[in-house]
Tab-separated table of C-alpha atoms in Angstrom:
chain	number	residue	atom	x	y	z
A	553	MET	CA	-5.308	5.144	-21.122
A	554	PRO	CA	-5.047	6.542	-17.482
A	555	ASN	CA	-1.910	6.519	-14.960
A	556	ILE	CA	-2.918	6.769	-11.340
A	557	VAL	CA	-1.453	7.036	-8.049
A	558	VAL	CA	-2.042	5.091	-4.915
A	559	VAL	CA	-1.027	6.563	-1.672
A	560	GLY	CA	-1.503	6.505	1.599
A	561	ALA	CA	-2.888	9.520	3.564
A	562	GLN	CA	-2.309	8.791	6.939
A	563	TRP	CA	0.607	7.010	8.928
A	564	GLY	CA	1.008	4.027	6.924
A	565	ASP	CA	-0.591	0.481	6.744
A	566	GLU	CA	-3.869	2.146	5.470
A	567	GLY	CA	-4.225	-1.328	3.362
A	568	LYS	CA	-2.842	0.261	0.058
A	569	GLY	CA	-2.310	-3.778	-0.640
A	570	LYS	CA	-5.851	-4.459	-1.273
A	571	ILE	CA	-6.649	-1.212	-3.304
A	572	VAL	CA	-3.959	-1.822	-5.579
A	573	ASP	CA	-5.049	-5.596	-6.117
A	574	VAL	CA	-8.465	-4.605	-6.332
A	575	LEU	CA	-7.504	-2.061	-9.176
A	576	THR	CA	-4.929	-4.194	-11.093
A	577	PRO	CA	-7.199	-5.679	-12.860
A	578	GLN	CA	-8.124	-1.707	-14.612
A	579	VAL	CA	-4.529	-1.400	-15.484
A	580	ASP	CA	-1.364	-3.531	-17.012
A	581	VAL	CA	1.743	-2.382	-15.511
A	582	VAL	CA	2.243	-1.626	-11.206
A	583	ILE	CA	5.304	0.295	-9.981
A	584	ARG	CA	6.524	0.389	-6.478
A	585	TYR	CA	8.690	3.906	-6.550
A	586	GLN	CA	9.914	4.242	-2.729
A	587	GLY	CA	10.598	2.647	0.093
A	588	GLY	CA	12.180	-1.025	0.791
A	589	ASN	CA	11.410	-4.001	2.333
A	590	ASN	CA	10.387	-2.042	5.805
A	591	ALA	CA	7.104	-1.900	4.413
A	592	GLY	CA	4.422	-4.442	4.369
A	593	HIS	CA	1.180	-4.996	2.058
A	594	THR	CA	-1.034	-7.651	2.890
A	595	VAL	CA	-3.147	-9.151	-0.206
A	596	VAL	CA	-5.886	-12.221	0.980
A	597	VAL	CA	-7.354	-13.498	-2.537
A	598	GLY	CA	-10.137	-16.221	-1.495
A	599	ARG	CA	-7.948	-18.236	1.414
A	600	ASP	CA	-4.706	-17.031	0.876
A	601	LYS	CA	-2.800	-14.608	2.556
A	602	TYR	CA	-0.069	-12.779	0.862
A	603	VAL	CA	2.446	-10.588	2.276
A	604	LEU	CA	4.618	-8.580	0.182
A	605	HIS	CA	7.701	-6.196	1.299
A	606	SER	CA	9.359	-5.074	-1.858
A	607	ILE	CA	7.451	-6.433	-5.074
A	608	PRO	CA	4.445	-4.799	-5.982
A	609	SER	CA	0.666	-5.899	-5.315
A	610	GLY	CA	0.031	-6.263	-8.887
A	611	ILE	CA	2.273	-9.160	-9.041
A	612	LEU	CA	-0.814	-11.509	-7.918
A	613	HIS	CA	-2.422	-10.819	-11.292
A	614	PRO	CA	-1.177	-13.092	-14.011
A	615	GLY	CA	-0.111	-10.967	-16.848
A	616	CYS	CA	0.253	-8.170	-14.925
A	617	ARG	CA	3.731	-6.059	-15.357
A	618	CYS	CA	5.501	-4.849	-12.072
A	619	VAL	CA	8.207	-3.020	-11.627
A	620	VAL	CA	10.360	-2.118	-8.715
A	621	GLY	CA	11.748	1.577	-9.536
A	622	CYS	CA	15.032	3.771	-8.824
A	623	GLY	CA	13.518	5.332	-6.014
A	624	VAL	CA	13.147	1.755	-3.746
A	625	VAL	CA	16.083	0.568	-1.740
A	626	VAL	CA	16.358	-3.043	-2.280
A	627	ASP	CA	17.857	-5.676	0.232
A	628	PRO	CA	18.807	-8.279	-2.242
A	629	SER	CA	18.396	-11.161	0.053
A	630	SER	CA	14.612	-10.576	1.082
A	631	LEU	CA	13.670	-9.748	-2.885
A	632	ILE	CA	15.083	-13.359	-3.690
A	633	ASP	CA	12.887	-14.647	-0.586
A	634	GLU	CA	10.115	-13.142	-1.171
A	635	MET	CA	10.247	-14.373	-4.989
A	636	GLU	CA	11.098	-18.072	-4.496
A	637	ALA	CA	8.032	-17.594	-1.885
A	638	LEU	CA	5.938	-16.303	-4.727
A	639	VAL	CA	7.115	-18.921	-7.342
A	640	ARG	CA	6.136	-21.689	-4.874
A	641	ARG	CA	3.083	-20.293	-4.831
A	642	GLY	CA	2.528	-20.601	-8.201
A	643	VAL	CA	2.863	-16.851	-8.885
A	644	GLN	CA	4.566	-15.943	-12.265
A	645	LEU	CA	7.725	-13.308	-12.176
A	646	ASP	CA	9.752	-14.648	-15.433
A	647	GLY	CA	8.204	-11.438	-18.312
A	648	ASN	CA	6.591	-9.738	-15.355
A	649	LEU	CA	8.846	-8.808	-13.159
A	650	PHE	CA	11.197	-6.037	-13.759
A	651	ILE	CA	14.001	-4.139	-11.421
A	652	SER	CA	15.420	-0.977	-11.833
A	653	LYS	CA	19.115	-0.783	-12.507
A	654	ASN	CA	19.202	2.528	-10.728
A	655	ALA	CA	17.586	1.093	-7.319
A	656	HIS	CA	20.133	1.167	-4.466
A	657	LEU	CA	20.939	-1.512	-2.454
A	658	ILE	CA	20.588	-2.445	1.408
A	659	MET	CA	23.739	-3.606	2.095
A	660	PRO	CA	24.791	-5.813	5.271
A	661	TYR	CA	26.136	-2.704	7.059
A	662	HIS	CA	23.148	-0.935	6.522
A	663	PRO	CA	20.912	-2.882	9.168
A	664	ALA	CA	24.082	-3.027	11.210
A	665	LEU	CA	24.108	0.897	11.281
A	666	ASP	CA	20.120	1.076	11.597
A	667	LEU	CA	20.230	-1.072	14.876
A	668	ALA	CA	23.371	0.513	16.444
A	669	SER	CA	21.900	4.233	15.860
A	670	GLU	CA	18.356	3.461	17.314
A	671	ALA	CA	20.116	1.434	20.022
A	672	LYS	CA	22.232	4.974	20.808
A	673	LEU	CA	19.000	7.462	20.428
A	674	GLY	CA	17.891	6.083	23.651
A	675	SER	CA	14.502	7.902	24.245
A	676	ARG	CA	14.732	10.077	21.212
A	677	ARG	CA	14.653	6.628	18.746
A	678	ILE	CA	12.594	6.682	15.503
A	679	GLY	CA	10.916	3.302	16.142
A	680	THR	CA	12.644	1.911	12.629
A	681	THR	CA	12.051	-1.596	11.512
A	682	GLY	CA	15.829	-2.120	12.346
A	683	ARG	CA	15.865	-2.902	7.984
A	684	GLY	CA	18.832	-0.455	6.661
A	685	VAL	CA	16.055	1.524	4.800
A	686	GLY	CA	17.231	4.865	6.277
A	687	PRO	CA	21.005	4.648	6.149
A	688	ALA	CA	20.986	2.988	2.265
A	689	TYR	CA	19.227	6.233	1.840
A	690	VAL	CA	22.042	8.198	3.776
A	691	ASP	CA	24.684	6.755	1.433
A	692	LYS	CA	22.180	7.413	-1.484
A	693	ALA	CA	21.804	11.083	-0.652
A	694	ALA	CA	25.754	10.796	0.332
A	695	ARG	CA	26.845	10.003	-3.479
A	696	ILE	CA	28.394	6.612	-1.829
A	697	GLY	CA	25.757	4.184	-2.691
A	698	ILE	CA	25.687	0.441	-4.201
A	699	ARG	CA	23.165	0.310	-7.160
A	700	MET	CA	21.184	-2.664	-8.186
A	701	GLY	CA	23.434	-2.368	-11.830
A	702	ASP	CA	26.419	-2.261	-10.122
A	703	LEU	CA	25.678	-6.081	-9.025
A	704	LEU	CA	26.310	-6.938	-12.987
A	705	ASN	CA	30.057	-5.837	-12.897
A	706	GLU	CA	32.229	-7.626	-10.086
A	707	GLN	CA	35.248	-5.508	-10.433
A	708	VAL	CA	32.890	-1.872	-9.740
A	709	PHE	CA	30.943	-3.627	-6.964
A	710	ARG	CA	33.838	-4.520	-5.442
A	711	GLU	CA	35.766	-1.261	-5.590
A	712	LYS	CA	32.810	0.526	-4.209
A	713	LEU	CA	32.278	-1.948	-1.335
A	714	GLU	CA	36.092	-1.871	-0.316
A	715	TRP	CA	35.595	1.592	0.275
A	716	ASN	CA	32.181	1.765	1.660
A	717	VAL	CA	32.982	-0.894	4.370
A	718	ALA	CA	36.134	0.723	4.980
A	719	GLN	CA	34.268	3.455	5.796
A	720	LYS	CA	31.440	1.707	8.014
A	721	ASN	CA	34.169	-0.285	9.825
A	722	ARG	CA	35.358	3.013	10.901
A	723	ILE	CA	31.470	4.357	11.825
A	724	LEU	CA	30.648	1.059	13.555
A	725	ARG	CA	34.391	0.275	15.578
A	726	GLU	CA	34.511	4.402	16.836
A	727	ILE	CA	30.828	5.528	17.288
A	728	TYR	CA	28.741	2.773	18.033
A	729	ASP	CA	31.538	0.142	19.745
A	730	ALA	CA	29.742	-2.435	17.263
A	731	PRO	CA	30.847	-5.688	15.266
A	732	THR	CA	32.637	-4.940	11.550
A	733	PHE	CA	32.552	-6.455	8.274
A	734	ASN	CA	34.563	-8.251	6.285
A	735	VAL	CA	34.496	-7.342	2.286
A	736	GLU	CA	34.852	-11.328	0.914
A	737	ASP	CA	32.085	-11.762	3.385
A	738	ILE	CA	29.545	-9.475	1.682
A	739	LEU	CA	31.383	-10.022	-1.800
A	740	SER	CA	30.378	-13.713	-2.085
A	741	PRO	CA	27.018	-13.648	-1.726
A	742	TYR	CA	25.770	-11.148	-3.009
A	743	LEU	CA	27.828	-11.861	-6.471
A	744	ARG	CA	25.502	-15.190	-5.741
A	745	TYR	CA	22.097	-12.697	-5.943
A	746	ALA	CA	23.769	-10.608	-8.635
A	747	GLY	CA	23.113	-14.228	-10.863
A	748	TRP	CA	20.086	-14.637	-9.738
A	749	LEU	CA	18.906	-11.196	-10.202
A	750	ALA	CA	20.249	-10.401	-13.015
A	751	PRO	CA	17.340	-11.321	-15.714
A	752	TYR	CA	15.072	-8.706	-13.870
A	753	ILE	CA	17.411	-5.607	-13.759
A	754	THR	CA	16.495	-3.348	-16.482
A	755	ASP	CA	16.327	0.220	-17.418
A	756	THR	CA	12.672	0.719	-16.583
A	757	ALA	CA	12.664	4.217	-16.420
A	758	LEU	CA	12.999	3.535	-20.040
A	759	LEU	CA	10.877	0.941	-20.086
A	760	LEU	CA	8.068	2.604	-18.659
A	761	SER	CA	8.259	5.414	-21.254
A	762	HIS	CA	7.772	2.907	-24.097
A	763	TRP	CA	4.711	1.672	-22.432
A	764	ILE	CA	3.167	4.578	-21.952
A	765	ASP	CA	3.900	5.639	-25.644
A	766	ALA	CA	2.442	2.228	-26.375
A	767	GLY	CA	-0.881	3.012	-24.309
A	768	TYR	CA	-0.523	1.080	-21.513
A	769	SER	CA	-2.267	2.025	-18.264
A	770	LEU	CA	0.094	2.386	-15.378
A	771	MET	CA	-0.450	2.298	-11.539
A	772	PHE	CA	2.129	3.929	-9.091
A	773	GLU	CA	2.048	1.884	-5.680
A	774	GLY	CA	3.199	4.085	-2.837
A	775	ALA	CA	4.854	2.273	0.595
A	776	GLN	CA	4.263	3.628	3.990
A	777	GLY	CA	2.137	6.915	4.256
A	778	THR	CA	2.223	10.744	3.702
A	779	MET	CA	2.644	11.658	7.541
A	780	LEU	CA	5.954	9.158	6.728
A	781	ASP	CA	7.287	11.503	4.164
A	782	ILE	CA	10.717	12.978	4.521
A	783	ASP	CA	9.945	16.389	3.750
A	784	HIS	CA	6.151	16.541	4.417
A	785	GLY	CA	5.849	14.167	7.419
A	786	THR	CA	6.130	14.408	11.314
A	787	TYR	CA	9.774	14.981	10.990
A	788	PRO	CA	12.054	13.319	12.254
A	789	TYR	CA	9.864	10.495	13.412
A	790	ILE	CA	9.646	9.790	9.231
A	791	THR	CA	10.344	6.952	6.919
A	792	SER	CA	13.218	7.776	4.642
A	793	SER	CA	11.715	8.253	1.249
A	794	SER	CA	9.141	10.603	-0.494
A	795	THR	CA	5.942	8.621	-0.200
A	796	THR	CA	3.630	11.282	-1.562
A	797	THR	CA	2.723	11.320	-5.022
A	798	GLY	CA	5.142	13.626	-5.928
A	799	GLY	CA	7.963	10.799	-5.268
A	800	ALA	CA	5.801	8.558	-7.931
A	801	CYS	CA	7.426	10.821	-10.302
A	802	THR	CA	11.281	10.745	-9.246
A	803	GLY	CA	10.948	6.783	-7.813
A	804	THR	CA	9.980	5.852	-11.306
A	805	GLY	CA	11.229	8.504	-14.263
A	806	VAL	CA	7.635	9.004	-15.483
A	807	PRO	CA	6.952	12.881	-15.636
A	808	PRO	CA	4.305	14.499	-14.005
A	809	THR	CA	2.774	15.161	-17.151
A	810	LYS	CA	2.032	11.463	-17.777
A	811	ILE	CA	0.099	10.938	-13.856
A	812	HIS	CA	-3.694	11.694	-14.419
A	813	GLY	CA	-4.840	11.237	-10.891
A	814	ALA	CA	-4.150	10.478	-7.720
A	815	VAL	CA	-5.840	7.826	-5.160
A	816	GLY	CA	-5.441	8.560	-1.290
A	817	VAL	CA	-6.012	5.589	1.151
A	818	SER	CA	-7.418	5.540	4.943
A	819	LYS	CA	-8.829	4.032	7.862
A	820	ALA	CA	-12.163	4.916	8.714
A	821	TYR	CA	-10.087	5.095	11.908
A	822	THR	CA	-6.347	6.104	12.684
A	823	THR	CA	-3.080	3.918	13.241
A	824	ARG	CA	0.606	4.633	13.606
A	825	VAL	CA	3.565	2.299	14.849
A	826	GLY	CA	7.215	3.879	15.892
A	827	SER	CA	7.667	7.317	17.908
A	828	GLY	CA	6.108	10.484	17.225
A	829	PRO	CA	3.743	12.711	17.983
A	830	PHE	CA	-0.484	11.082	17.175
A	831	PRO	CA	-3.251	13.656	18.132
A	832	THR	CA	-6.166	11.084	18.753
A	833	GLU	CA	-4.569	8.238	19.913
A	834	MET	CA	-6.969	6.228	22.158
A	835	GLN	CA	-6.020	4.923	25.394
A	836	GLY	CA	-7.261	1.561	27.293
A	837	ALA	CA	-9.426	-0.625	26.583
A	838	VAL	CA	-10.898	1.392	23.687
A	839	GLU	CA	-7.615	0.811	21.764
A	840	GLU	CA	-7.311	-2.545	22.938
A	841	GLN	CA	-10.542	-3.253	21.156
A	842	ILE	CA	-9.883	-1.689	17.833
A	843	ARG	CA	-6.467	-3.079	17.299
A	844	ALA	CA	-7.628	-6.794	18.186
A	845	ARG	CA	-10.370	-6.356	15.755
A	846	GLY	CA	-8.529	-4.788	13.129
A	847	ASN	CA	-5.650	-7.133	13.922
A	848	GLU	CA	-3.620	-3.732	14.183
A	849	TYR	CA	0.021	-5.405	13.984
A	850	GLY	CA	2.534	-4.576	11.423
A	851	ALA	CA	2.821	-6.859	8.410
A	852	THR	CA	6.650	-6.250	8.750
A	853	THR	CA	7.735	-6.369	12.521
A	854	GLY	CA	4.696	-8.122	14.213
A	855	ARG	CA	4.869	-4.757	16.446
A	856	PRO	CA	1.627	-3.469	18.008
A	857	ARG	CA	0.280	-0.607	16.124
A	858	ARG	CA	-1.155	2.373	17.922
A	859	CYS	CA	-4.809	2.924	17.463
A	860	GLY	CA	-6.293	6.404	17.185
A	861	TRP	CA	-10.044	8.191	15.990
A	862	PHE	CA	-10.456	9.095	12.058
A	863	ASP	CA	-8.413	12.898	12.176
A	864	SER	CA	-9.491	14.805	9.164
A	865	VAL	CA	-6.850	17.527	9.693
A	866	VAL	CA	-4.162	14.756	8.907
A	867	LEU	CA	-6.704	13.914	5.983
A	868	ARG	CA	-6.944	17.490	4.896
A	869	TYR	CA	-3.418	18.169	4.854
A	870	ALA	CA	-3.185	14.378	2.573
A	871	VAL	CA	-5.426	15.691	0.280
A	872	ARG	CA	-3.632	19.045	-0.179
A	873	LEU	CA	0.103	17.513	-0.602
A	874	ASN	CA	-1.049	15.023	-2.736
A	875	GLY	CA	-3.629	16.391	-5.132
A	876	LEU	CA	-6.153	13.464	-4.112
A	877	ASP	CA	-8.724	13.480	-6.692
A	878	THR	CA	-10.325	10.945	-4.508
A	879	VAL	CA	-9.635	8.493	-0.971
A	880	ALA	CA	-10.187	5.076	-1.012
A	881	LEU	CA	-11.683	3.948	2.527
A	882	THR	CA	-10.957	0.552	4.490
A	883	LYS	CA	-11.481	-1.318	7.646
A	884	LEU	CA	-15.042	0.232	8.603
A	885	ASP	CA	-15.980	-3.155	9.471
A	886	VAL	CA	-13.499	-2.673	12.716
A	887	LEU	CA	-15.961	0.052	13.837
A	888	ASP	CA	-19.060	-2.175	13.431
A	889	GLN	CA	-19.233	-3.093	17.227
A	890	SER	CA	-18.570	0.476	18.183
A	891	GLU	CA	-21.417	2.492	20.127
A	892	THR	CA	-19.840	5.936	19.556
A	893	ILE	CA	-17.434	6.779	17.147
A	894	LYS	CA	-15.086	9.822	17.471
A	895	VAL	CA	-14.154	12.134	14.643
A	896	CYS	CA	-10.772	14.691	14.912
A	897	THR	CA	-12.596	17.794	13.520
A	898	ALA	CA	-9.599	20.093	14.093
A	899	TYR	CA	-6.656	21.005	16.896
A	900	ARG	CA	-6.827	23.551	19.923
A	901	TYR	CA	-3.429	24.445	20.915
A	902	GLN	CA	-3.672	27.448	23.504
A	903	GLY	CA	-6.829	28.659	23.005
A	904	GLU	CA	-6.511	28.525	19.232
A	905	THR	CA	-8.487	26.295	17.027
A	906	ILE	CA	-6.344	24.838	14.206
A	907	THR	CA	-7.736	23.392	11.189
A	908	ASP	CA	-4.570	23.262	9.108
A	909	PHE	CA	-2.226	20.551	9.843
A	910	PRO	CA	0.651	22.380	12.178
A	911	GLN	CA	4.011	21.799	10.892
A	912	ASP	CA	5.700	22.866	14.544
A	913	ASP	CA	6.118	19.445	16.376
A	914	SER	CA	6.098	21.493	19.503
A	915	VAL	CA	2.906	22.678	18.489
A	916	LEU	CA	1.414	19.183	16.885
A	917	ARG	CA	2.838	17.769	20.476
A	918	GLY	CA	0.999	20.041	22.469
A	919	ALA	CA	-2.503	20.226	20.390
A	920	GLU	CA	-5.556	18.932	21.251
A	921	PRO	CA	-8.149	17.170	19.190
A	922	VAL	CA	-11.560	18.792	18.640
A	923	TYR	CA	-13.886	15.751	18.504
A	924	GLU	CA	-17.769	15.145	17.263
A	925	GLU	CA	-18.721	12.189	18.715
A	926	VAL	CA	-21.086	10.225	16.547
A	927	SER	CA	-23.352	6.860	17.136
A	928	GLY	CA	-22.204	3.880	15.963
A	929	TRP	CA	-24.150	1.341	13.545
A	930	MET	CA	-23.750	-1.546	15.735
A	931	SER	CA	-24.469	-4.228	12.626
A	932	ALA	CA	-22.372	-5.798	10.126
A	933	THR	CA	-20.746	-3.976	7.113
A	934	ALA	CA	-19.419	-6.781	5.240
A	935	GLY	CA	-20.561	-8.481	2.253
A	936	GLY	CA	-22.046	-5.293	0.790
A	937	ARG	CA	-22.047	-4.557	-2.963
A	938	SER	CA	-23.321	-1.004	-2.742
A	939	GLU	CA	-23.473	1.930	-0.388
A	940	ALA	CA	-27.132	1.851	-0.085
A	941	ASP	CA	-26.350	-1.889	1.767
A	942	LEU	CA	-24.618	-0.122	4.644
A	943	PRO	CA	-26.353	0.449	7.921
A	944	ALA	CA	-28.006	4.277	7.526
A	945	LYS	CA	-25.541	5.523	10.585
A	946	ALA	CA	-22.646	3.729	8.622
A	947	ARG	CA	-23.594	5.767	5.656
A	948	GLU	CA	-24.146	9.406	7.828
A	949	TYR	CA	-20.667	8.429	9.191
A	950	LEU	CA	-19.025	8.494	5.593
A	951	ALA	CA	-20.871	11.705	4.324
A	952	ARG	CA	-19.617	13.281	7.545
A	953	LEU	CA	-15.554	12.064	6.439
A	954	GLU	CA	-16.556	13.266	3.334
A	955	GLU	CA	-17.729	16.830	3.975
A	956	LEU	CA	-14.773	17.451	6.144
A	957	ILE	CA	-11.676	15.916	3.870
A	958	GLY	CA	-13.045	17.758	0.847
A	959	VAL	CA	-13.261	15.115	-1.708
A	960	PRO	CA	-15.696	12.310	-2.224
A	961	PHE	CA	-14.753	8.346	-1.422
A	962	SER	CA	-14.261	5.969	-4.496
A	963	LEU	CA	-14.014	2.433	-2.889
A	964	ILE	CA	-15.158	1.375	0.625
A	965	SER	CA	-13.680	-1.438	2.050
A	966	THR	CA	-15.450	-3.640	4.412
A	967	GLY	CA	-13.124	-6.897	4.826
A	968	ALA	CA	-9.890	-8.433	3.992
A	969	ILE	CA	-11.217	-10.234	0.623
A	970	ARG	CA	-11.291	-8.426	-2.427
A	971	ASN	CA	-14.498	-8.720	-2.783
A	972	ASP	CA	-15.857	-6.722	0.386
A	973	THR	CA	-15.290	-3.896	-1.248
A	974	ILE	CA	-17.451	-1.093	-2.425
A	975	VAL	CA	-17.684	1.035	-5.581
A	976	CYS	CA	-19.040	4.332	-4.970
A	977	ASP	CA	-21.629	6.028	-6.924
A	978	GLY	CA	-19.716	9.150	-8.860
A	979	SER	CA	-16.390	8.256	-7.654
A	980	PRO	CA	-13.872	9.282	-10.358
A	981	LEU	CA	-12.422	5.959	-10.587
A	982	LEU	CA	-15.482	5.154	-12.229
A	983	ARG	CA	-14.263	7.591	-14.945
A	984	TRP	CA	-11.161	6.354	-15.191
A	985	PHE	CA	-12.072	2.421	-15.184
A	986	PRO	CA	-15.549	2.094	-16.309
A	987	THR	CA	-15.410	-1.663	-15.505
A	988	VAL	CA	-13.794	-1.798	-12.051
A	989	ARG	CA	-17.264	-2.490	-10.401
A	990	ALA	CA	-18.387	-5.219	-12.550
A	991	SER	CA	-14.430	-6.973	-11.697
A	992	LEU	CA	-15.657	-7.252	-8.161
A	993	LEU	CA	-18.666	-9.126	-8.540
């Protein structure tokens, strides 16, 4: 059975939640492999809208096993709130949700450090969500983090907490002039969280190995997007984890030899949140129109997203880094009323044309997009069941994007609900999952 990775091909918010939800009936297991509750995956089922932060989007399908991998950082309070909200809406968690014992905890001092650091940076701030995700990854890399498994041993948890609180209090007090923390005030609620979460905490790497041996099909769900990767993104305006397909291995314990393909997810235009360079960013009324049509506000923070035209330089970079076999294109319908649409084919910097994404931040900031302009289709795309149902100019737009990025599209999303999804003829998805089209009818 095929095991595939679904990864964001831009700056996140591409619609991975919907794509994972659409593909979940084809697999047995869905695994989140990085990020924390700074992610927000929105899934619409009929008239019901779900916003998931730490739990994989596959949880909305009865019987799908969902795993929070070791590469995720977990805020237990936020996770429990998310779990309770799902249970209240009739979602079955017992027997379907598994949390890695090696996943690191977000502690109360992590958001405090996150917010204090951002305030200190001033105009150089990153634009984080303030959820403490970055500081939790800092502790992980510094080998002083506290893991989910530590919650299950009160003595070990207390010892690690006491050491960390002493260190973090000194930083908060002496560097940031910020309030400090008391060990007992943290210990009591976290031990209650341990009681809630203990039935779900396990050695998920071993579990996944057993499931692979048993012939189960796995889907790895990324958070954020390629351009926010800690190593390959627009540093320092990035997240603190490996968002690319390579992170699926380190964040789960599944070896690369057991992964058979990768699907990138991209909008028909581009968005990003927070600070950092954004070559194709729109301005004025055009951006406001796209933001309104696409409801471009963060699922986690509600912040308005910056909107830009489709950037094929970014997509080619994502294809190369992730080894993408195909791309799922979302929000085509947002462009339905655009008379003219721009597509970035290259950058221009100091008289030179650049077709490969530049690693130099100064080059990226100074780069000007080279645009092609195409005519819009000015008619609705939602409701189509095949590419032939799309307006001719929309099909031309898709063909040009495929030509520029070098891989075919597999899915075209024309609306928020599951059924507003077209499966493209000849897609690698049909080779991996022959019944995917039937599942959408």
